[in-house]
PDB file of C-alpha atoms in Angstrom:
ATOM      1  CA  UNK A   1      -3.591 -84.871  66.646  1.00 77.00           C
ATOM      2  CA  UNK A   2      -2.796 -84.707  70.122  1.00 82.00           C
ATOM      3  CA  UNK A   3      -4.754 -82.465  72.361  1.00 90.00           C
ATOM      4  CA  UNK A   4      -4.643 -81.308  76.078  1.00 95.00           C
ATOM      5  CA  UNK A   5      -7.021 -79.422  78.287  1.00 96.00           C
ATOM      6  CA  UNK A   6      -5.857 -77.667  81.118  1.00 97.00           C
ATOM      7  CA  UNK A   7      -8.410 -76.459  84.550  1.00 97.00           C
ATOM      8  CA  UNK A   8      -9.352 -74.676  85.713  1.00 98.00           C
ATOM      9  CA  UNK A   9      -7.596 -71.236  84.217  1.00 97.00           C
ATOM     10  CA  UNK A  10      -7.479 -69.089  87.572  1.00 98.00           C
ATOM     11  CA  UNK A  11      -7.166 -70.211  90.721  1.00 98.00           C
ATOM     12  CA  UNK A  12      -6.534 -68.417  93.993  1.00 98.00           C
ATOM     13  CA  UNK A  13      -5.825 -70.507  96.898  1.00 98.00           C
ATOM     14  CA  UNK A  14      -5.046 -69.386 100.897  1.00 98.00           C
ATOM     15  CA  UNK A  15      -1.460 -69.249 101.637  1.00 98.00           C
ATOM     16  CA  UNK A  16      -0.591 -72.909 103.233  1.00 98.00           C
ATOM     17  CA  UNK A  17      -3.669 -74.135 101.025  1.00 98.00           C
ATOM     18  CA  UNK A  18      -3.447 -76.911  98.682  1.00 98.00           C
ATOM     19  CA  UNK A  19      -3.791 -76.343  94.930  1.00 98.00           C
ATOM     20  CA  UNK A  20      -4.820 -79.204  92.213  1.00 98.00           C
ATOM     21  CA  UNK A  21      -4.637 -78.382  88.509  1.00 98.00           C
ATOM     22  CA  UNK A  22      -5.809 -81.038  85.732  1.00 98.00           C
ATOM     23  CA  UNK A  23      -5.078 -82.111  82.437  1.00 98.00           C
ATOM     24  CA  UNK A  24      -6.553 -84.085  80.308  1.00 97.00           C
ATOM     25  CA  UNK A  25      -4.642 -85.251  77.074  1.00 96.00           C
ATOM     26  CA  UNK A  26      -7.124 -86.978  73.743  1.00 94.00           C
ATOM     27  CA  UNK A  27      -3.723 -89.139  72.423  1.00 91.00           C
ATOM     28  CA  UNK A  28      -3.183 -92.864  74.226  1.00 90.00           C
ATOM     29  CA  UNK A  29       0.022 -92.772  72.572  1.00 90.00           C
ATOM     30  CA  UNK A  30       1.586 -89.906  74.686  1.00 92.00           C
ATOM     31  CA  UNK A  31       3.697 -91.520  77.603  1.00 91.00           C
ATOM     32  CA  UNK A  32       5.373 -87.822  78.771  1.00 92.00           C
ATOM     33  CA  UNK A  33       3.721 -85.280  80.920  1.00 95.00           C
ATOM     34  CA  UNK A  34       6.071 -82.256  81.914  1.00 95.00           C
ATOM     35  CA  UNK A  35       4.673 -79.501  84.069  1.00 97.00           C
ATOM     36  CA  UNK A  36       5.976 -75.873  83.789  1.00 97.00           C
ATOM     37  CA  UNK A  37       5.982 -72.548  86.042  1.00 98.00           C
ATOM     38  CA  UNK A  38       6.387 -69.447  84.282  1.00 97.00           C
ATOM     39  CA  UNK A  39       6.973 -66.292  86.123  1.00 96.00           C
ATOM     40  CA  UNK A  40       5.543 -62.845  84.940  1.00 93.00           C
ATOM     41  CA  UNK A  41       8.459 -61.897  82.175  1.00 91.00           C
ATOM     42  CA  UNK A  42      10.621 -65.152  82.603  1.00 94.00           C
ATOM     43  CA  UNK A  43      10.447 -68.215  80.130  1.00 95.00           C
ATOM     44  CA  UNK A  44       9.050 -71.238  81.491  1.00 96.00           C
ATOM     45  CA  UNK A  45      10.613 -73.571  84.147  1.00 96.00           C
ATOM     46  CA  UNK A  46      10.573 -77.165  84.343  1.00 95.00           C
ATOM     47  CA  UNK A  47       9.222 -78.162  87.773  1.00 97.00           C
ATOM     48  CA  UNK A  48       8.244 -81.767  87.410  1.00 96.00           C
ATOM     49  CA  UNK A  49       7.576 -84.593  85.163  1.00 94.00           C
ATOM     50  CA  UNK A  50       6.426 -88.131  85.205  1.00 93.00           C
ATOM     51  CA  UNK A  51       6.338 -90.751  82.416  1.00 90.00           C
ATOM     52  CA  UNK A  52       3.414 -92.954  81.910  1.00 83.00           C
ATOM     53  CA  UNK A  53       4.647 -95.948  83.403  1.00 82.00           C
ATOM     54  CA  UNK A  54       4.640 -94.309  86.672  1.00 83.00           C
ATOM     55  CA  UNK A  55       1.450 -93.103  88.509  1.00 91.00           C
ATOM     56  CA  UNK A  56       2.537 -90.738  90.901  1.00 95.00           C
ATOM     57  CA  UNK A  57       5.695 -88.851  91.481  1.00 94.00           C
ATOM     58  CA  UNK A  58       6.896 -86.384  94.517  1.00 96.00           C
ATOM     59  CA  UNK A  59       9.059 -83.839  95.112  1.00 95.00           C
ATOM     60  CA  UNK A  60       8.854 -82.125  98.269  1.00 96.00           C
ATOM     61  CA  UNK A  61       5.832 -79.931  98.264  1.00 97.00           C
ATOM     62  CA  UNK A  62       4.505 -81.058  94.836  1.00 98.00           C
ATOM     63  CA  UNK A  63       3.421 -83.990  93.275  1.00 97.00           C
ATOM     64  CA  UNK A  64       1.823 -85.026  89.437  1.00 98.00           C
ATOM     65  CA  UNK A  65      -0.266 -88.201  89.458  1.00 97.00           C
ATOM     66  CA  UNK A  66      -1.109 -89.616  86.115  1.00 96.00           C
ATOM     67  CA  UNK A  67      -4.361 -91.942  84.997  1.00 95.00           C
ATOM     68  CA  UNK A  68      -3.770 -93.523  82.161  1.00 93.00           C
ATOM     69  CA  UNK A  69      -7.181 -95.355  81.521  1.00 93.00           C
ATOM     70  CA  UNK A  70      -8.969 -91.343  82.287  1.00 94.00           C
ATOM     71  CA  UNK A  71      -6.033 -90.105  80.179  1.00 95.00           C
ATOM     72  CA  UNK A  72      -5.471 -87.588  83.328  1.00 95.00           C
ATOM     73  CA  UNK A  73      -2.687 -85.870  85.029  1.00 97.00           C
ATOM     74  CA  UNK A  74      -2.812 -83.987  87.544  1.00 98.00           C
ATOM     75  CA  UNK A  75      -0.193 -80.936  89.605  1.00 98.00           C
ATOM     76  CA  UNK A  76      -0.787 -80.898  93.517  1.00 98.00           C
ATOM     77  CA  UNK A  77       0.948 -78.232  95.548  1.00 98.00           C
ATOM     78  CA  UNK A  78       0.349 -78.318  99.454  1.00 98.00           C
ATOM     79  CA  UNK A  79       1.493 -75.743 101.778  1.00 98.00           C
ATOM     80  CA  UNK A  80       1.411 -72.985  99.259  1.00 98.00           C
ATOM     81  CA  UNK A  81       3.348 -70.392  99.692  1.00 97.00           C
ATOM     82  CA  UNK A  82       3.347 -66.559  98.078  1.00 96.00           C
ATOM     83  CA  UNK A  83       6.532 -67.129  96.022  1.00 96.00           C
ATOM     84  CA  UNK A  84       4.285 -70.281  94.107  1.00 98.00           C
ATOM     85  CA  UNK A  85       1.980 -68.031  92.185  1.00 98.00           C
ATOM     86  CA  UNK A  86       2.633 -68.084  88.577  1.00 98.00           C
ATOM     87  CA  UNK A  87       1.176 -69.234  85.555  1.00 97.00           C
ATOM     88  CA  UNK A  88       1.385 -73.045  85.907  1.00 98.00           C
ATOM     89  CA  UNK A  89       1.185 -74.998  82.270  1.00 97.00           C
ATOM     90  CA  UNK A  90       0.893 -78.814  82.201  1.00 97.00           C
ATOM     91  CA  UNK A  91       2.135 -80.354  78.487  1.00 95.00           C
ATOM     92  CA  UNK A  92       2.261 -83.922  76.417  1.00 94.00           C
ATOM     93  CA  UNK A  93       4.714 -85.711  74.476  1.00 91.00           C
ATOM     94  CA  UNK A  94       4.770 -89.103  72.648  1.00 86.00           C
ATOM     95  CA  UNK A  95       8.451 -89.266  72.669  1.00 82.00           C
ATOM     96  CA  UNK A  96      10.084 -87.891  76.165  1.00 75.00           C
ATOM     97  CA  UNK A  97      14.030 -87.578  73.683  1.00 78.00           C
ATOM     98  CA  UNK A  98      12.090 -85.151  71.844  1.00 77.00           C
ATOM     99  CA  UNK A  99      10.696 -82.916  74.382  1.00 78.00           C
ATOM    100  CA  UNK A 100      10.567 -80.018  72.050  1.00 83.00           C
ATOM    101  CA  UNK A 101       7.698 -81.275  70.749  1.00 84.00           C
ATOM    102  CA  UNK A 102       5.192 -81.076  73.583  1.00 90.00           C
ATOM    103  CA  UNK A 103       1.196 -79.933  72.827  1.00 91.00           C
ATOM    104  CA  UNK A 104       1.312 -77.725  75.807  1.00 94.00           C
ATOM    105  CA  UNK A 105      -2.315 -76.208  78.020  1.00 95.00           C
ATOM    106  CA  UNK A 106      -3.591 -72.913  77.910  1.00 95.00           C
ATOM    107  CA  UNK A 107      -1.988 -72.693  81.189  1.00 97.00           C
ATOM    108  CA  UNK A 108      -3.438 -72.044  85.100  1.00 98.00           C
ATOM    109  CA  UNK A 109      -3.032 -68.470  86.683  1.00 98.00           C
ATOM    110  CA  UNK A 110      -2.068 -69.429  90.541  1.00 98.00           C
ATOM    111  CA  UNK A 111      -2.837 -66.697  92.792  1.00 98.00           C
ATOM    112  CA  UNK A 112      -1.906 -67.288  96.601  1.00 98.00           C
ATOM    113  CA  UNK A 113      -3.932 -65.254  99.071  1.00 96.00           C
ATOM    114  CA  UNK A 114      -1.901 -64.055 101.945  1.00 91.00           C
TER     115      UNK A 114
ATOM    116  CA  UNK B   1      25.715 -69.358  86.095  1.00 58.00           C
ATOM    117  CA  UNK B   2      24.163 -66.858  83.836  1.00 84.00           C
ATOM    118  CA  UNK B   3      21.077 -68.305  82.290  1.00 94.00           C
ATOM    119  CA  UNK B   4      19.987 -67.963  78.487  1.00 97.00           C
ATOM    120  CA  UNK B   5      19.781 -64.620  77.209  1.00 97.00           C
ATOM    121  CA  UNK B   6      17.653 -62.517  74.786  1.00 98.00           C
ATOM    122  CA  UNK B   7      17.805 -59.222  72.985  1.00 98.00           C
ATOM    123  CA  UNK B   8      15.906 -57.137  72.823  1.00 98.00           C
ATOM    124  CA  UNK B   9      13.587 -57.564  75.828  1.00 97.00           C
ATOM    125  CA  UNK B  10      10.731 -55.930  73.628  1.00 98.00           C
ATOM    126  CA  UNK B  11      10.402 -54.910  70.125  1.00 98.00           C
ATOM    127  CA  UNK B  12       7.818 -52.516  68.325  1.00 98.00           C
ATOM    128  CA  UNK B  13       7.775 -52.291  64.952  1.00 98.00           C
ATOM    129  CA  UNK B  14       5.496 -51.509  61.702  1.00 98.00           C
ATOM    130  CA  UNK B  15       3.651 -54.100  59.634  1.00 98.00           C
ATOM    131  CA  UNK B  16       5.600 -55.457  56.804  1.00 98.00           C
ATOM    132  CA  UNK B  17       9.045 -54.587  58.706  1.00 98.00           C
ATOM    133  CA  UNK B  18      11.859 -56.879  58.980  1.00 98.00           C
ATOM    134  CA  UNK B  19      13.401 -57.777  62.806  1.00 98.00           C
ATOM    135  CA  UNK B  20      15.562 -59.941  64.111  1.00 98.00           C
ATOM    136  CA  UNK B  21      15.549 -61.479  67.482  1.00 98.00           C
ATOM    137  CA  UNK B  22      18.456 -63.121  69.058  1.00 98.00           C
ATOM    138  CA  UNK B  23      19.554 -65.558  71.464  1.00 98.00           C
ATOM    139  CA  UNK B  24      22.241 -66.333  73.905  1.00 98.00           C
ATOM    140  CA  UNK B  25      22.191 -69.696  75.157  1.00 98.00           C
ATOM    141  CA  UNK B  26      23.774 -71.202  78.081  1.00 97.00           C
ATOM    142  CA  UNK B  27      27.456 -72.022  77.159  1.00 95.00           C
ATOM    143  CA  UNK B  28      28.723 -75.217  76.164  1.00 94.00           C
ATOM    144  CA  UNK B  29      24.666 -76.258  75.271  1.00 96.00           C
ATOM    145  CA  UNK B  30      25.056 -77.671  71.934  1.00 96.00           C
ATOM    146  CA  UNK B  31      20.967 -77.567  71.428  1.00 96.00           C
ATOM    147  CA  UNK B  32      19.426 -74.034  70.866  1.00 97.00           C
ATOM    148  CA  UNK B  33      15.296 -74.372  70.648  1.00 96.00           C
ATOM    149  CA  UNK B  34      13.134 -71.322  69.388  1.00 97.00           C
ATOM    150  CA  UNK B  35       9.129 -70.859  70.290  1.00 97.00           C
ATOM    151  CA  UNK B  36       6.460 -68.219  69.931  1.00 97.00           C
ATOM    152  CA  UNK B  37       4.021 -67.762  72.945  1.00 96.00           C
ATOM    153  CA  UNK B  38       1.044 -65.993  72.366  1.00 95.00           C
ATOM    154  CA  UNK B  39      -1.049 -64.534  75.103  1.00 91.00           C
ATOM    155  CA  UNK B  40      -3.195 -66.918  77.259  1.00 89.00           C
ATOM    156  CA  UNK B  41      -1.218 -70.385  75.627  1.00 92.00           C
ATOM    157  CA  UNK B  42       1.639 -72.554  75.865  1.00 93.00           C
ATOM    158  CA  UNK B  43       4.872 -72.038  74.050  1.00 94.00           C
ATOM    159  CA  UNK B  44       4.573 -73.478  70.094  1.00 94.00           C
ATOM    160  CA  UNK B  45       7.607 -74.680  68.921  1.00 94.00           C
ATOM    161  CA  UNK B  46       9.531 -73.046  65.837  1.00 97.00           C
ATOM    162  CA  UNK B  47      12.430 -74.666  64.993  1.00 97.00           C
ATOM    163  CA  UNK B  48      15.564 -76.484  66.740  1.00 95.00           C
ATOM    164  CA  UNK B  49      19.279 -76.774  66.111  1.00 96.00           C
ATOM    165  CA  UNK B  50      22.239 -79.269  67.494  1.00 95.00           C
ATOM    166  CA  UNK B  51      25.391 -77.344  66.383  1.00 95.00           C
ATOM    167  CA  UNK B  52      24.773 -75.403  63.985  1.00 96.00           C
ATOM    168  CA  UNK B  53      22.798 -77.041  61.612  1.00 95.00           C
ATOM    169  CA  UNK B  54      18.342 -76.946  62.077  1.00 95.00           C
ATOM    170  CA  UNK B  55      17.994 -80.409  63.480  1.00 93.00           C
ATOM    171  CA  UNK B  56      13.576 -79.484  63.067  1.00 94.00           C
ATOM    172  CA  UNK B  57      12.547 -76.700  61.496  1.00 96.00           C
ATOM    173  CA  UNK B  58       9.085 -78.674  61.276  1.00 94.00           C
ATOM    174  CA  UNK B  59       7.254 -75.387  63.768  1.00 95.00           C
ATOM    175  CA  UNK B  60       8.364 -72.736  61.297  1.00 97.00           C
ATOM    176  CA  UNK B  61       5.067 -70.971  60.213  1.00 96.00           C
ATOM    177  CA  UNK B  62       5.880 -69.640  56.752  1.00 96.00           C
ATOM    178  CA  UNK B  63       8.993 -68.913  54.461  1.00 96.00           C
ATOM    179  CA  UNK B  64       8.870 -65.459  56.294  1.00 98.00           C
ATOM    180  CA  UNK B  65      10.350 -66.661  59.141  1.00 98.00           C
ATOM    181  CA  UNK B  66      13.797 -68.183  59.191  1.00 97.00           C
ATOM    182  CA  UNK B  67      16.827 -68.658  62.109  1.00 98.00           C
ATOM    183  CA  UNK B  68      20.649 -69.091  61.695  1.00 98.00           C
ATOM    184  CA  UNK B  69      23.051 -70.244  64.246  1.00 98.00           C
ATOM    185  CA  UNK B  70      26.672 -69.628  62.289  1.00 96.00           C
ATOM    186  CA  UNK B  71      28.605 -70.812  64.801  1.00 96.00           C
ATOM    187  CA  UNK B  72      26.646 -72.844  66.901  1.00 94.00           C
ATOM    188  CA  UNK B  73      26.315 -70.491  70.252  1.00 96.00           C
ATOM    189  CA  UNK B  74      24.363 -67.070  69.235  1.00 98.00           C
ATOM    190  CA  UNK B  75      21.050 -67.589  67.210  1.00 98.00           C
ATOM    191  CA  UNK B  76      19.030 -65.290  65.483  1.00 98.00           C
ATOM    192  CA  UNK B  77      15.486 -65.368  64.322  1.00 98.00           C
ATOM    193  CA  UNK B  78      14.513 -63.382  61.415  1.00 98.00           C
ATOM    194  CA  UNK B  79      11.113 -62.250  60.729  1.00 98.00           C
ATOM    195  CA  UNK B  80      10.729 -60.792  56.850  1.00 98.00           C
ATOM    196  CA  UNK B  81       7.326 -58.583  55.918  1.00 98.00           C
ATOM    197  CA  UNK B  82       5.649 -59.086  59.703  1.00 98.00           C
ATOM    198  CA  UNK B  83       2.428 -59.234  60.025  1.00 98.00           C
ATOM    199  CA  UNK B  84       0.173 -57.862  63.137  1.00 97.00           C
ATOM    200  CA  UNK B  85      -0.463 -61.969  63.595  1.00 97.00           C
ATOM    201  CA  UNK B  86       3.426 -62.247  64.469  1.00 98.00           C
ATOM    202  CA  UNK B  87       3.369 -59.911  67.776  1.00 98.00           C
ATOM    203  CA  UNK B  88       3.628 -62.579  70.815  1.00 98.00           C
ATOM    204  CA  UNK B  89       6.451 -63.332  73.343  1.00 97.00           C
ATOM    205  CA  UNK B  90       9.670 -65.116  71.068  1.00 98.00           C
ATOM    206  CA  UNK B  91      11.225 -67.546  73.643  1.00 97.00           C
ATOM    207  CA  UNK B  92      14.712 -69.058  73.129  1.00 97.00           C
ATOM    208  CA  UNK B  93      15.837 -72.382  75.144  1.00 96.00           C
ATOM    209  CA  UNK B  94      18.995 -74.441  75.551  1.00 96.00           C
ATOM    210  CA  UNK B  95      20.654 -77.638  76.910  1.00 95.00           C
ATOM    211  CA  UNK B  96      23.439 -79.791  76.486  1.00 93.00           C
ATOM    212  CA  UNK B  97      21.641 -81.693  73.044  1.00 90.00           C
ATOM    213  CA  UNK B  98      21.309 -84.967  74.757  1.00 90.00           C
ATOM    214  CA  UNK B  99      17.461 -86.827  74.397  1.00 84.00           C
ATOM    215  CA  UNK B 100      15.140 -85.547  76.776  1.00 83.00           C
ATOM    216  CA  UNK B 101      17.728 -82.874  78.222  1.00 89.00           C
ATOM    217  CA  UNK B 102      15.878 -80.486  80.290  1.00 90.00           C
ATOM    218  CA  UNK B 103      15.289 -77.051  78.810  1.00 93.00           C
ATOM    219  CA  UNK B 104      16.658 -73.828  79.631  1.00 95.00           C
ATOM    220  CA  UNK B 105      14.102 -70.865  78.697  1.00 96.00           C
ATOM    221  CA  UNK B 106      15.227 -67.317  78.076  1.00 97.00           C
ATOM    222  CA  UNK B 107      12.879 -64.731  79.481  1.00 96.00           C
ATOM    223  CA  UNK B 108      11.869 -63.994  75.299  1.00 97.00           C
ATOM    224  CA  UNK B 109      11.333 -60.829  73.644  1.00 98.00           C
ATOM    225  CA  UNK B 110       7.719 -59.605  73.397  1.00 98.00           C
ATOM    226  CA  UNK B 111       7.111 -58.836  69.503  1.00 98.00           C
ATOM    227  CA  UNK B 112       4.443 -55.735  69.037  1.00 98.00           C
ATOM    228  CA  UNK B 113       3.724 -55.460  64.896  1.00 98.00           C
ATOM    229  CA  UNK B 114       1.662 -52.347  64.825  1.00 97.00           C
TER     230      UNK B 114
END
């Protein structure tokens, strides 16, 4: 079945630092990739997601880029600012009109340094 | 608007104990989705219903667990005999049923089975 790896776990970054988190996903057939944020005692928010017929999407300070061939996606967040820290949790799906059924990461701990 | 809601916030009870969790989606969302969270992973997916009937109840664990929406707004999970393996964070997400439809999460209700 599908699998994804998420790194690196923790990462602390300057304030106005960038911060790249990776995926990697083991299923070719997958063609999905959501990204989450989850705040400390809120449910997980839907932030951005890209299909795999795209490579690279933006919105405003953050971006996913997605390599299919390395079966590798990728959250970029430049400028960071205190109010990003969160647990961040990348996830795959095989079908994007059933995204219930995502094989999620373990999930990145973003820590902004002021 | 107010957001998806769930009650109660956190929940201690005994091994082999019966609870119930329940969930207020967004109104008008026809889809209500139920996961389990554990600490240090991504959400794993229980069961979903359009309406009232369980559209997937393919995540469901065990017999012991079971959810009913009656009248297709307020769910509740039910949890018979719990075990200490239960305890994690029970999160509860809507939207309007359509394929693909973004999620709405509910900020769950931490389950402690002492």
């Amino acid at each position: 079945g599908e699998n994804v790896e998420q790194h690196p776990s923790t990462l602390s970054v300057q304030e106005g630092d960038s911060a790249v988190i990776k995926c990697t996903y083991s299923d070719s057939a997958s063609n999905y990739f959501p990204w989450y944020k989850q705040e400390l005692g809120k449910g997980p928010q839907l932030i951005i997601d890209i299909r795999s017929n795209v490579g690279e999407k933006k919105d405003q300070r953050i971006a996913v880029t997605l390599n299919k061939t390395a079966k590798h996606f990728s959250l970029h967040i430049t400028e960071t600012q205190p109010e990003d820290s969160a647990v961040y949790f990348c996830a795959a799906s095989w079908d994007m009109d059933s995204n219930y059924q995502l094989i999620w990461g373990a999930g990145t701990k973003l820590i902004i340094k002021p | 608007g107010a957001g998806v809601s769930q009650t109660p916030s956190n929940k201690v009870t005994e091994k082999g104990k019966y609870v119930e969790l329940r969930c207020d989606p967004i109104s008008g969302h026809t889809a209500l989705y139920w996961y389990r969270q554990s600490l240090g992973q991504g959400p794993e997916f229980l069961i979903y219903f359009q309406g009232t009937g369980a559209a997937d109840d393919s995540g469901l664990p065990n017999d012991r667990f079971f959810a009913v929406r009656p009248e297709g707004s307020v769910s509740t999970l039910k949890i018979q005999r719990t075990e200490r393996g239960d305890s994690a964070v029970y999160l509860c997400a809507s939207n309007n049923g359509l394929a693909g439809a973004e999620q709405y999460f509910g900020p769950g209700t931490r389950l402690t089975v002492t």
